[in-house]
């Protein structure tokens, strides 16, 4: 259980003297983080300014939340306290790009669209995508370890990022990782900061590997009314080892049964894509072309006020999703689920019409998570529910070590206190 928060903003105070010369702005309602209003928004232009903000915040014990594009800022518990938003979008330069080495370094506030534009000229790209590429930043996707694109083939930012520069809570500029694909010595430090949701350090620069831009990409969507046919198709596709870059399944109730849609994407040369499309269609027998084939499930479901993300295993993902939807269907009207990345994770989407529905669905998800022995993250909850629930559920290994890392990198607890697992 979490302590209840009122969401009221603290009385405004003047910025600490250490923030002199910075671009400080008055917050608007859009700057609140899960209902908690900051007192100011600081727009930084370079790492030196980031150090200045962090040192001033640490000296005054004034917590801050780092913001990239702000598209995923709602994920996490509400901060215990919040004085400043550290806005990164003016740190948006590409610092070094060598197409022949297939590596690019950009400031953390660079949008994915700007990065893609630059790389397109050398017929390359980074294999990290966002549903909002104009807004999402390379620092933000790194901090959230999110990839809505070809994750089935390329994995998540953890697998694509080679190095980064960060400013920790002591105001130290730390360079971690490098600019080569095979870093042979030392701990893989960038991984520590990737997925840390801005609770350990401010990421100021990111070095990421680039990939050749595919000549062609095709999406295939097939509908299944029978769960076993879908499962058989999934297993045949796994064994065939086709060049698939996306492998997602979505499911929703249709009367008394579930309607399943399998969404595959393949990319490469025109010839390879055509071959993969034909093989995938043959292996997916039992399915019929889905009407209005969307290619990829619409993950960005704005109508849902409840989104829960489960870690699962490909071998059981279809059965578990079926079970989850049956349970959810008894609580809310139109739950929907998306199985991503071949079955690595499942997102449940629902529209809760009352707090009773939200509480019942939250409890059902927690129960399901215990049965799966995997992690559960409530990515979105109705406001009244959010204040009573720890959004990070399930077994969390290494919490003691994580707390020690937090202590070392952020001793004054300036970075988003209370937002992360275990109240970190
Ligand atoms: C409705 C919705 C659905 C989405 N669905 C998916 C999905 O299904 N799968 C998926 O993989 N992704 C998904 N995304 C994520 C999407 O790709 C995000 O746009 C992206 O990950 C976040 O980038 P951002 O710059 O907007 O980060 P922000 O939203 O600004 O920040 C995200 C987190 O990173 C921290 N942060 C940001 N920048 C830095 C920095 N420089 N240093 C340290 N910490 C920082 C923030 O404090 C915050 O905790 C979804 C986004 C939305 C809005």
Short mmCIF file of C-alpha atoms and ligand atoms in Angstrom, two decimals:
data_model
loop_
_atom_site.label_atom_id
_atom_site.label_comp_id
_atom_site.label_asym_id
_atom_site.label_seq_id
_atom_site.Cartn_x
_atom_site.Cartn_y
_atom_site.Cartn_z
CA UNK A 1 0.00 0.00 0.00
CA UNK A 2 1.17 3.51 -0.75
CA UNK A 3 0.68 6.53 1.41
CA UNK A 4 -2.16 8.74 0.18
CA UNK A 5 -1.20 11.91 -1.67
CA UNK A 6 -3.30 14.97 -2.14
CA UNK A 7 -1.71 16.16 -5.41
CA UNK A 8 -1.68 19.71 -4.08
CA UNK A 9 1.35 21.77 -5.09
CA UNK A 10 3.63 23.10 -2.37
CA UNK A 11 3.78 26.86 -1.90
CA UNK A 12 6.11 28.40 -4.52
CA UNK A 13 9.61 29.24 -3.34
CA UNK A 14 12.28 31.26 -5.13
CA UNK A 15 14.78 29.17 -7.04
CA UNK A 16 17.99 28.44 -5.17
CA UNK A 17 20.86 30.83 -5.96
CA UNK A 18 22.64 27.95 -7.69
CA UNK A 19 20.09 28.12 -10.52
CA UNK A 20 21.16 31.61 -11.66
CA UNK A 21 21.38 32.08 -15.44
CA UNK A 22 19.20 29.07 -16.23
CA UNK A 23 16.03 29.08 -18.36
CA UNK A 24 13.41 28.77 -15.59
CA UNK A 25 9.73 28.71 -16.51
CA UNK A 26 6.49 28.78 -14.55
CA UNK A 27 4.73 25.40 -14.70
CA UNK A 28 1.30 24.84 -16.21
CA UNK A 29 -1.11 21.96 -15.55
CA UNK A 30 0.63 19.97 -18.32
CA UNK A 31 3.80 19.91 -16.24
CA UNK A 32 2.29 17.94 -13.37
CA UNK A 33 3.56 14.40 -12.81
CA UNK A 34 0.77 12.04 -11.78
CA UNK A 35 -1.10 14.94 -10.26
CA UNK A 36 1.90 16.44 -8.42
CA UNK A 37 2.70 20.00 -9.54
CA UNK A 38 6.31 21.21 -9.68
CA UNK A 39 7.25 24.76 -8.72
CA UNK A 40 9.32 25.38 -11.84
CA UNK A 41 10.43 23.90 -15.14
CA UNK A 42 14.12 24.22 -15.96
CA UNK A 43 15.04 23.99 -19.66
CA UNK A 44 18.68 22.92 -19.91
CA UNK A 45 20.94 23.40 -22.94
CA UNK A 46 24.05 21.38 -22.06
CA UNK A 47 25.59 18.99 -19.53
CA UNK A 48 27.12 21.88 -17.58
CA UNK A 49 23.64 23.28 -16.94
CA UNK A 50 22.42 19.82 -15.93
CA UNK A 51 25.24 19.66 -13.35
CA UNK A 52 24.24 23.14 -12.13
CA UNK A 53 20.59 22.11 -11.67
CA UNK A 54 21.43 18.81 -9.95
CA UNK A 55 23.92 20.44 -7.55
CA UNK A 56 21.45 23.20 -6.65
CA UNK A 57 18.67 20.64 -6.15
CA UNK A 58 20.91 18.42 -3.99
CA UNK A 59 22.07 21.35 -1.86
CA UNK A 60 18.46 22.36 -1.14
CA UNK A 61 17.08 18.79 -1.02
CA UNK A 62 14.63 19.79 -3.76
CA UNK A 63 13.48 16.76 -5.78
CA UNK A 64 13.28 16.88 -9.57
CA UNK A 65 11.84 14.76 -12.35
CA UNK A 66 13.68 14.51 -15.67
CA UNK A 67 11.46 14.92 -18.72
CA UNK A 68 12.25 14.00 -22.31
CA UNK A 69 9.24 14.25 -24.62
CA UNK A 70 6.91 13.65 -21.69
CA UNK A 71 5.08 10.85 -23.52
CA UNK A 72 5.68 8.19 -20.88
CA UNK A 73 6.03 10.40 -17.83
CA UNK A 74 2.92 8.98 -16.19
CA UNK A 75 4.62 5.60 -15.66
CA UNK A 76 5.70 5.11 -12.06
CA UNK A 77 4.25 6.04 -8.70
CA UNK A 78 3.51 9.70 -8.04
CA UNK A 79 6.70 11.39 -6.78
CA UNK A 80 6.78 11.80 -2.98
CA UNK A 81 7.75 15.43 -3.56
CA UNK A 82 8.56 17.51 -6.63
CA UNK A 83 10.16 20.91 -6.98
CA UNK A 84 11.53 21.04 -10.53
CA UNK A 85 11.01 19.44 -13.90
CA UNK A 86 14.30 19.15 -15.77
CA UNK A 87 13.26 19.54 -19.41
CA UNK A 88 15.70 17.95 -21.87
CA UNK A 89 14.23 18.79 -25.27
CA UNK A 90 16.62 21.70 -25.92
CA UNK A 91 19.53 19.28 -25.69
CA UNK A 92 18.84 18.00 -29.17
CA UNK A 93 22.06 17.91 -31.18
CA UNK A 94 23.52 14.94 -32.97
CA UNK A 95 27.10 14.99 -31.75
CA UNK A 96 28.83 12.34 -33.81
CA UNK A 97 27.70 10.05 -36.58
CA UNK A 98 29.93 7.66 -38.47
CA UNK A 99 27.87 5.62 -40.95
CA UNK A 100 30.90 3.42 -41.68
CA UNK A 101 31.20 2.48 -37.97
CA UNK A 102 27.41 2.16 -37.70
CA UNK A 103 27.19 4.19 -34.53
CA UNK A 104 25.67 7.55 -33.62
CA UNK A 105 25.93 9.76 -30.53
CA UNK A 106 23.18 12.27 -29.79
CA UNK A 107 22.22 14.53 -26.92
CA UNK A 108 19.52 12.89 -24.83
CA UNK A 109 16.76 15.35 -25.81
CA UNK A 110 17.05 14.53 -29.52
CA UNK A 111 13.75 13.23 -30.85
CA UNK A 112 13.65 9.83 -32.53
CA UNK A 113 12.28 11.54 -35.68
CA UNK A 114 15.27 13.93 -35.86
CA UNK A 115 17.65 11.03 -35.37
CA UNK A 116 15.90 9.04 -38.06
CA UNK A 117 16.04 12.00 -40.48
CA UNK A 118 19.79 12.30 -40.04
CA UNK A 119 20.43 8.57 -40.45
CA UNK A 120 18.13 8.23 -43.48
CA UNK A 121 20.68 10.14 -45.56
CA UNK A 122 23.13 7.23 -45.19
CA UNK A 123 20.29 4.68 -45.56
CA UNK A 124 20.58 3.73 -41.92
CA UNK A 125 18.32 3.92 -38.85
CA UNK A 126 18.27 3.04 -35.18
CA UNK A 127 16.14 0.00 -34.41
CA UNK A 128 14.24 1.81 -31.65
CA UNK A 129 10.81 3.23 -32.40
CA UNK A 130 8.13 5.11 -30.53
CA UNK A 131 4.49 5.62 -31.31
CA UNK A 132 5.27 9.35 -31.04
CA UNK A 133 8.65 9.75 -32.77
CA UNK A 134 8.38 13.54 -33.14
CA UNK A 135 8.14 13.88 -29.36
CA UNK A 136 9.83 10.88 -27.78
CA UNK A 137 13.52 11.45 -27.12
CA UNK A 138 16.46 9.06 -27.27
CA UNK A 139 17.13 9.75 -23.56
CA UNK A 140 13.50 9.04 -22.70
CA UNK A 141 13.34 5.71 -24.53
CA UNK A 142 16.65 4.76 -22.90
CA UNK A 143 15.42 5.70 -19.41
CA UNK A 144 12.17 3.79 -20.01
CA UNK A 145 13.77 0.96 -22.02
CA UNK A 146 10.89 1.19 -24.46
CA UNK A 147 10.70 0.18 -28.09
CA UNK A 148 7.42 0.00 -29.95
CA UNK A 149 9.19 -0.92 -33.20
CA UNK A 150 11.09 -3.94 -34.38
CA UNK A 151 11.64 -5.27 -30.87
CA UNK A 152 11.09 -8.92 -31.87
CA UNK A 153 14.18 -8.73 -34.10
CA UNK A 154 16.32 -6.14 -32.36
CA UNK A 155 15.23 -6.21 -28.74
CA UNK A 156 14.88 -3.20 -26.51
CA UNK A 157 17.16 -0.15 -26.00
CA UNK A 158 19.27 -2.28 -23.63
CA UNK A 159 20.36 -4.28 -26.67
CA UNK A 160 21.03 -1.29 -28.93
CA UNK A 161 22.70 1.30 -26.71
CA UNK A 162 26.48 1.08 -26.50
CA UNK A 163 27.31 3.97 -24.23
CA UNK A 164 26.03 7.07 -22.55
CA UNK A 165 27.00 10.10 -20.54
CA UNK A 166 25.06 10.76 -17.36
CA UNK A 167 25.04 13.27 -14.54
CA UNK A 168 24.48 11.55 -11.20
CA UNK A 169 22.99 13.00 -8.02
CA UNK A 170 26.44 14.05 -6.81
CA UNK A 171 26.74 16.29 -9.88
CA UNK A 172 29.41 14.03 -11.42
CA UNK A 173 29.54 13.64 -15.20
CA UNK A 174 30.04 9.91 -15.84
CA UNK A 175 30.81 8.30 -19.17
CA UNK A 176 29.71 4.67 -19.32
CA UNK A 177 30.10 2.10 -22.08
CA UNK A 178 31.72 3.14 -25.33
CA UNK A 179 31.30 3.55 -29.06
CA UNK A 180 32.11 0.01 -30.15
CA UNK A 181 29.80 -2.96 -30.43
CA UNK A 182 32.14 -5.34 -28.59
CA UNK A 183 33.10 -3.72 -25.32
CA UNK A 184 35.39 -6.40 -23.95
CA UNK A 185 36.32 -5.15 -20.49
CA UNK A 186 34.42 -4.16 -17.39
CA UNK A 187 30.84 -4.17 -16.24
CA UNK A 188 28.15 -3.27 -18.77
CA UNK A 189 27.36 0.01 -17.05
CA UNK A 190 24.89 1.57 -19.53
CA UNK A 191 22.46 -1.23 -18.65
CA UNK A 192 22.27 0.11 -15.12
CA UNK A 193 20.82 3.41 -16.29
CA UNK A 194 18.62 1.98 -19.05
CA UNK A 195 15.16 1.38 -17.60
CA UNK A 196 15.96 3.34 -14.44
CA UNK A 197 13.17 5.85 -15.25
CA UNK A 198 15.22 8.88 -14.28
CA UNK A 199 15.76 7.71 -10.69
CA UNK A 200 19.56 7.22 -10.74
CA UNK A 201 20.94 9.94 -13.01
CA UNK A 202 20.17 12.35 -15.83
CA UNK A 203 21.16 10.86 -19.18
CA UNK A 204 22.74 13.64 -21.25
CA UNK A 205 24.18 11.74 -24.25
CA UNK A 206 23.41 8.39 -25.79
CA UNK A 207 25.52 6.33 -28.21
CA UNK A 208 23.49 3.80 -30.12
CA UNK A 209 24.30 1.34 -32.87
CA UNK A 210 22.75 1.96 -36.26
CA UNK A 211 21.28 -0.62 -38.64
CA UNK A 212 20.94 -0.68 -42.43
CA UNK A 213 17.60 0.77 -43.48
CA UNK A 214 15.50 -2.08 -44.89
CA UNK A 215 14.51 -1.84 -48.54
CA UNK A 216 10.98 -3.04 -47.81
CA UNK A 217 8.67 -3.79 -44.91
CA UNK A 218 5.39 -5.65 -44.96
CA UNK A 219 2.75 -6.26 -42.36
CA UNK A 220 0.50 -9.28 -42.20
CA UNK A 221 -2.58 -9.50 -39.99
CA UNK A 222 -4.56 -12.69 -39.58
CA UNK A 223 -7.64 -13.39 -37.53
CA UNK A 224 -8.19 -16.60 -35.57
CA UNK A 225 -11.39 -17.66 -33.91
CA UNK A 226 -9.86 -20.76 -32.45
CA UNK A 227 -7.17 -20.46 -29.79
CA UNK A 228 -5.51 -23.79 -30.58
CA UNK A 229 -5.05 -22.88 -34.29
CA UNK A 230 -3.38 -19.67 -33.19
CA UNK A 231 -1.11 -21.51 -30.80
CA UNK A 232 -0.15 -24.03 -33.50
CA UNK A 233 0.60 -21.18 -35.94
CA UNK A 234 2.70 -19.42 -33.28
CA UNK A 235 4.77 -22.57 -32.67
CA UNK A 236 5.30 -23.21 -36.42
CA UNK A 237 6.41 -19.59 -36.89
CA UNK A 238 8.85 -19.81 -33.96
CA UNK A 239 10.45 -22.90 -35.48
CA UNK A 240 10.65 -21.47 -39.02
CA UNK A 241 13.02 -18.67 -38.01
CA UNK A 242 11.70 -16.18 -40.59
CA UNK A 243 13.08 -12.62 -40.71
CA UNK A 244 10.22 -11.18 -38.65
CA UNK A 245 10.70 -7.86 -36.90
CA UNK A 246 7.34 -7.81 -35.10
CA UNK A 247 5.32 -10.67 -33.72
CA UNK A 248 2.31 -9.41 -31.80
CA UNK A 249 -1.07 -10.88 -31.00
CA UNK A 250 -4.12 -9.03 -29.84
CA UNK A 251 -7.27 -10.43 -28.32
CA UNK A 252 -10.69 -9.15 -27.37
CA UNK A 253 -13.99 -10.74 -26.40
CA UNK A 254 -16.43 -11.28 -29.24
CA UNK A 255 -19.66 -12.54 -27.71
CA UNK A 256 -18.84 -15.64 -25.69
CA UNK A 257 -15.50 -16.31 -27.33
CA UNK A 258 -12.27 -14.43 -27.93
CA UNK A 259 -11.24 -12.99 -31.26
CA UNK A 260 -7.49 -13.28 -31.83
CA UNK A 261 -5.41 -11.36 -34.36
CA UNK A 262 -1.84 -12.23 -35.21
CA UNK A 263 0.25 -9.30 -36.51
CA UNK A 264 3.58 -10.01 -38.15
CA UNK A 265 5.99 -7.60 -39.79
CA UNK A 266 8.85 -8.59 -41.97
CA UNK A 267 11.57 -6.40 -43.42
CA UNK A 268 14.66 -6.70 -45.60
CA UNK A 269 15.21 -6.81 -49.36
CA UNK A 270 12.09 -6.82 -51.54
CA UNK A 271 12.77 -10.48 -52.40
CA UNK A 272 13.30 -11.56 -48.78
CA UNK A 273 10.20 -9.75 -47.65
CA UNK A 274 8.08 -11.39 -50.30
CA UNK A 275 9.45 -14.81 -49.39
CA UNK A 276 8.90 -14.22 -45.67
CA UNK A 277 5.36 -12.97 -46.27
CA UNK A 278 4.44 -16.06 -48.28
CA UNK A 279 6.04 -18.46 -45.78
CA UNK A 280 4.43 -16.70 -42.82
CA UNK A 281 1.02 -16.83 -44.46
CA UNK A 282 1.46 -20.56 -45.16
CA UNK A 283 2.63 -21.30 -41.62
CA UNK A 284 -0.27 -19.33 -40.16
CA UNK A 285 -2.87 -21.65 -41.66
CA UNK A 286 -6.02 -21.64 -39.60
CA UNK A 287 -6.11 -17.85 -39.71
CA UNK A 288 -7.91 -15.69 -42.21
CA UNK A 289 -6.84 -12.23 -43.42
CA UNK A 290 -7.99 -9.71 -40.81
CA UNK A 291 -10.31 -7.03 -42.12
CA UNK A 292 -8.73 -3.55 -42.26
CA UNK A 293 -5.37 -5.17 -41.65
CA UNK A 294 -3.63 -2.72 -39.32
CA UNK A 295 -0.26 -4.51 -39.52
CA UNK A 296 0.43 -3.94 -35.88
CA UNK A 297 -1.93 -3.80 -32.93
CA UNK A 298 -2.78 -0.36 -31.74
CA UNK A 299 -0.87 -0.36 -28.46
CA UNK A 300 -1.42 3.28 -27.84
CA UNK A 301 -4.98 2.94 -26.67
CA UNK A 302 -6.00 6.38 -25.43
CA UNK A 303 -9.51 5.26 -24.48
CA UNK A 304 -8.20 2.88 -21.80
CA UNK A 305 -7.84 4.37 -18.34
CA UNK A 306 -6.38 1.09 -17.07
CA UNK A 307 -3.24 -0.47 -18.59
CA UNK A 308 -1.41 -3.34 -16.88
CA UNK A 309 1.79 -4.85 -18.27
CA UNK A 310 2.74 -8.44 -17.35
CA UNK A 311 6.00 -10.23 -18.05
CA UNK A 312 5.28 -13.70 -19.31
CA UNK A 313 6.72 -16.59 -21.31
CA UNK A 314 5.99 -17.22 -24.99
CA UNK A 315 4.94 -20.84 -24.33
CA UNK A 316 2.09 -19.84 -22.01
CA UNK A 317 1.27 -16.31 -23.17
CA UNK A 318 -1.81 -17.24 -25.23
CA UNK A 319 -3.43 -19.36 -22.49
CA UNK A 320 -2.59 -16.80 -19.80
CA UNK A 321 -4.04 -13.98 -21.90
CA UNK A 322 -7.20 -15.95 -22.51
CA UNK A 323 -7.54 -16.54 -18.78
CA UNK A 324 -6.79 -12.88 -17.99
CA UNK A 325 -9.43 -11.65 -20.43
CA UNK A 326 -12.04 -14.01 -19.04
CA UNK A 327 -11.35 -12.70 -15.52
CA UNK A 328 -11.27 -9.08 -16.67
CA UNK A 329 -14.43 -9.57 -18.77
CA UNK A 330 -16.35 -10.42 -15.57
CA UNK A 331 -15.33 -7.03 -14.10
CA UNK A 332 -15.28 -4.52 -16.98
CA UNK A 333 -17.16 -4.32 -20.25
CA UNK A 334 -14.57 -4.40 -23.02
CA UNK A 335 -11.12 -5.51 -21.93
CA UNK A 336 -8.47 -5.99 -24.62
CA UNK A 337 -5.04 -7.54 -24.50
CA UNK A 338 -1.93 -7.36 -26.64
CA UNK A 339 0.78 -10.03 -26.49
CA UNK A 340 4.01 -8.41 -27.61
CA UNK A 341 7.31 -9.61 -28.93
CA UNK A 342 6.19 -13.19 -29.60
CA UNK A 343 4.96 -13.57 -26.01
CA UNK A 344 7.52 -11.80 -23.81
CA UNK A 345 4.95 -9.45 -22.35
CA UNK A 346 1.21 -8.90 -22.25
CA UNK A 347 -0.62 -5.62 -21.86
CA UNK A 348 -4.20 -5.55 -20.63
CA UNK A 349 -6.28 -2.49 -21.59
CA UNK A 350 -9.61 -1.61 -20.03
CA UNK A 351 -11.94 1.27 -19.40
CA UNK A 352 -12.99 1.23 -15.74
CA UNK A 353 -16.22 3.11 -15.14
CA UNK A 354 -16.04 3.22 -11.35
CA UNK A 355 -13.48 2.91 -8.58
CA UNK A 356 -15.08 -0.42 -7.61
CA UNK A 357 -14.27 -1.75 -11.10
CA UNK A 358 -10.74 -0.33 -10.92
CA UNK A 359 -10.09 -1.92 -7.48
CA UNK A 360 -11.47 -5.29 -8.56
CA UNK A 361 -9.40 -5.29 -11.76
CA UNK A 362 -6.25 -4.21 -9.90
CA UNK A 363 -6.70 -7.07 -7.42
CA UNK A 364 -7.36 -9.57 -10.23
CA UNK A 365 -4.16 -8.49 -12.01
CA UNK A 366 -2.12 -8.80 -8.81
CA UNK A 367 -3.48 -12.30 -8.27
CA UNK A 368 -2.65 -13.23 -11.86
CA UNK A 369 0.84 -11.84 -11.44
CA UNK A 370 1.47 -14.03 -8.38
CA UNK A 371 0.36 -17.08 -10.36
CA UNK A 372 2.71 -16.17 -13.23
CA UNK A 373 5.57 -15.33 -10.82
CA UNK A 374 6.49 -12.50 -13.19
CA UNK A 375 6.62 -8.73 -12.95
CA UNK A 376 3.54 -6.53 -13.22
CA UNK A 377 3.50 -2.81 -13.87
CA UNK A 378 0.33 -0.75 -13.80
CA UNK A 379 1.17 1.71 -16.58
CA UNK A 380 -2.10 3.57 -16.25
CA UNK A 381 -4.70 3.64 -13.48
CA UNK A 382 -7.69 5.88 -12.83
CA UNK A 383 -6.49 8.81 -10.68
CA UNK A 384 -8.31 7.77 -7.49
CA UNK A 385 -6.93 4.23 -7.72
CA UNK A 386 -3.35 5.34 -8.43
CA UNK A 387 -2.93 6.94 -5.00
CA UNK A 388 -3.58 3.65 -3.21
CA UNK A 389 -1.58 1.22 -5.28
CA UNK A 390 2.12 0.58 -5.76
CA UNK A 391 2.25 0.45 -9.57
CA UNK A 392 5.29 -1.89 -9.48
CA UNK A 393 3.99 -5.30 -8.42
CA UNK A 394 5.32 -8.83 -8.38
CA UNK A 395 8.61 -10.26 -7.22
CA UNK A 396 11.45 -7.74 -7.37
CA UNK A 397 14.86 -9.37 -7.05
CA UNK A 398 17.86 -7.46 -5.73
CA UNK A 399 15.98 -4.66 -4.00
CA UNK A 400 18.66 -4.31 -1.31
CA UNK A 401 21.33 -3.86 -3.96
CA UNK A 402 19.14 -1.41 -5.87
CA UNK A 403 18.69 0.71 -2.75
CA UNK A 404 22.46 0.77 -2.27
CA UNK A 405 22.97 1.86 -5.86
CA UNK A 406 20.42 4.61 -5.38
CA UNK A 407 22.26 5.71 -2.23
CA UNK A 408 25.59 5.89 -4.12
CA UNK A 409 24.34 7.63 -7.25
CA UNK A 410 21.71 9.84 -5.66
CA UNK A 411 22.54 10.29 -1.95
CA UNK A 412 20.32 13.38 -1.54
CA UNK A 413 17.38 11.62 -3.26
CA UNK A 414 16.79 14.37 -5.76
CA UNK A 415 15.77 12.10 -8.64
CA UNK A 416 12.04 11.34 -8.64
CA UNK A 417 11.79 10.05 -5.05
CA UNK A 418 9.24 7.29 -4.58
CA UNK A 419 8.49 6.73 -8.27
CA UNK A 420 10.39 3.49 -8.77
CA UNK A 421 10.21 -0.07 -7.42
CA UNK A 422 10.32 -0.55 -3.66
CA UNK A 423 9.69 3.17 -3.09
CA UNK A 424 13.10 4.11 -4.60
C1 LIG B 1 0.15 5.87 -24.44
C2 LIG B 1 1.55 5.37 -24.71
C3 LIG B 1 1.72 4.04 -24.98
C4 LIG B 1 2.99 3.56 -25.20
N1 LIG B 1 3.11 2.25 -25.45
C5 LIG B 1 4.32 1.72 -25.56
C6 LIG B 1 4.48 0.33 -25.80
O1 LIG B 1 3.50 -0.37 -25.98
N2 LIG B 1 5.71 -0.21 -25.84
C7 LIG B 1 6.81 0.57 -25.65
O2 LIG B 1 7.90 0.04 -25.66
N3 LIG B 1 6.70 1.90 -25.46
C8 LIG B 1 5.49 2.49 -25.42
N4 LIG B 1 5.36 3.84 -25.26
C9 LIG B 1 6.61 4.58 -25.01
C10 LIG B 1 7.08 5.47 -26.07
O3 LIG B 1 7.96 4.83 -26.92
C11 LIG B 1 7.62 6.68 -25.37
O4 LIG B 1 7.28 7.69 -26.24
C12 LIG B 1 9.13 6.78 -25.00
O5 LIG B 1 9.61 5.63 -24.40
C13 LIG B 1 9.44 7.86 -23.95
O6 LIG B 1 10.16 8.91 -24.49
P1 LIG B 1 10.03 10.39 -23.89
O7 LIG B 1 11.18 11.18 -24.40
O8 LIG B 1 8.68 10.93 -24.16
O9 LIG B 1 10.23 10.15 -22.33
P2 LIG B 1 9.44 10.79 -21.02
O10 LIG B 1 8.01 10.43 -21.14
O11 LIG B 1 9.77 12.23 -20.98
O12 LIG B 1 10.14 10.04 -19.88
C14 LIG B 1 10.01 8.64 -19.67
C15 LIG B 1 10.79 8.29 -18.39
O13 LIG B 1 12.18 8.49 -18.60
C16 LIG B 1 12.71 9.50 -17.72
N5 LIG B 1 13.62 10.32 -18.55
C17 LIG B 1 13.31 10.97 -19.70
N6 LIG B 1 14.42 11.53 -20.23
C18 LIG B 1 15.44 11.23 -19.38
C19 LIG B 1 16.83 11.54 -19.37
N7 LIG B 1 17.41 12.24 -20.32
N8 LIG B 1 17.57 11.07 -18.33
C20 LIG B 1 17.01 10.33 -17.34
N9 LIG B 1 15.70 10.02 -17.31
C21 LIG B 1 14.93 10.47 -18.30
C22 LIG B 1 11.52 10.23 -17.17
O14 LIG B 1 11.76 10.76 -15.89
C23 LIG B 1 10.45 9.15 -17.18
O15 LIG B 1 10.56 8.35 -16.04
C24 LIG B 1 4.11 4.41 -25.12
C25 LIG B 1 3.92 5.76 -24.89
C26 LIG B 1 2.65 6.24 -24.70
C27 LIG B 1 2.43 7.70 -24.49
#
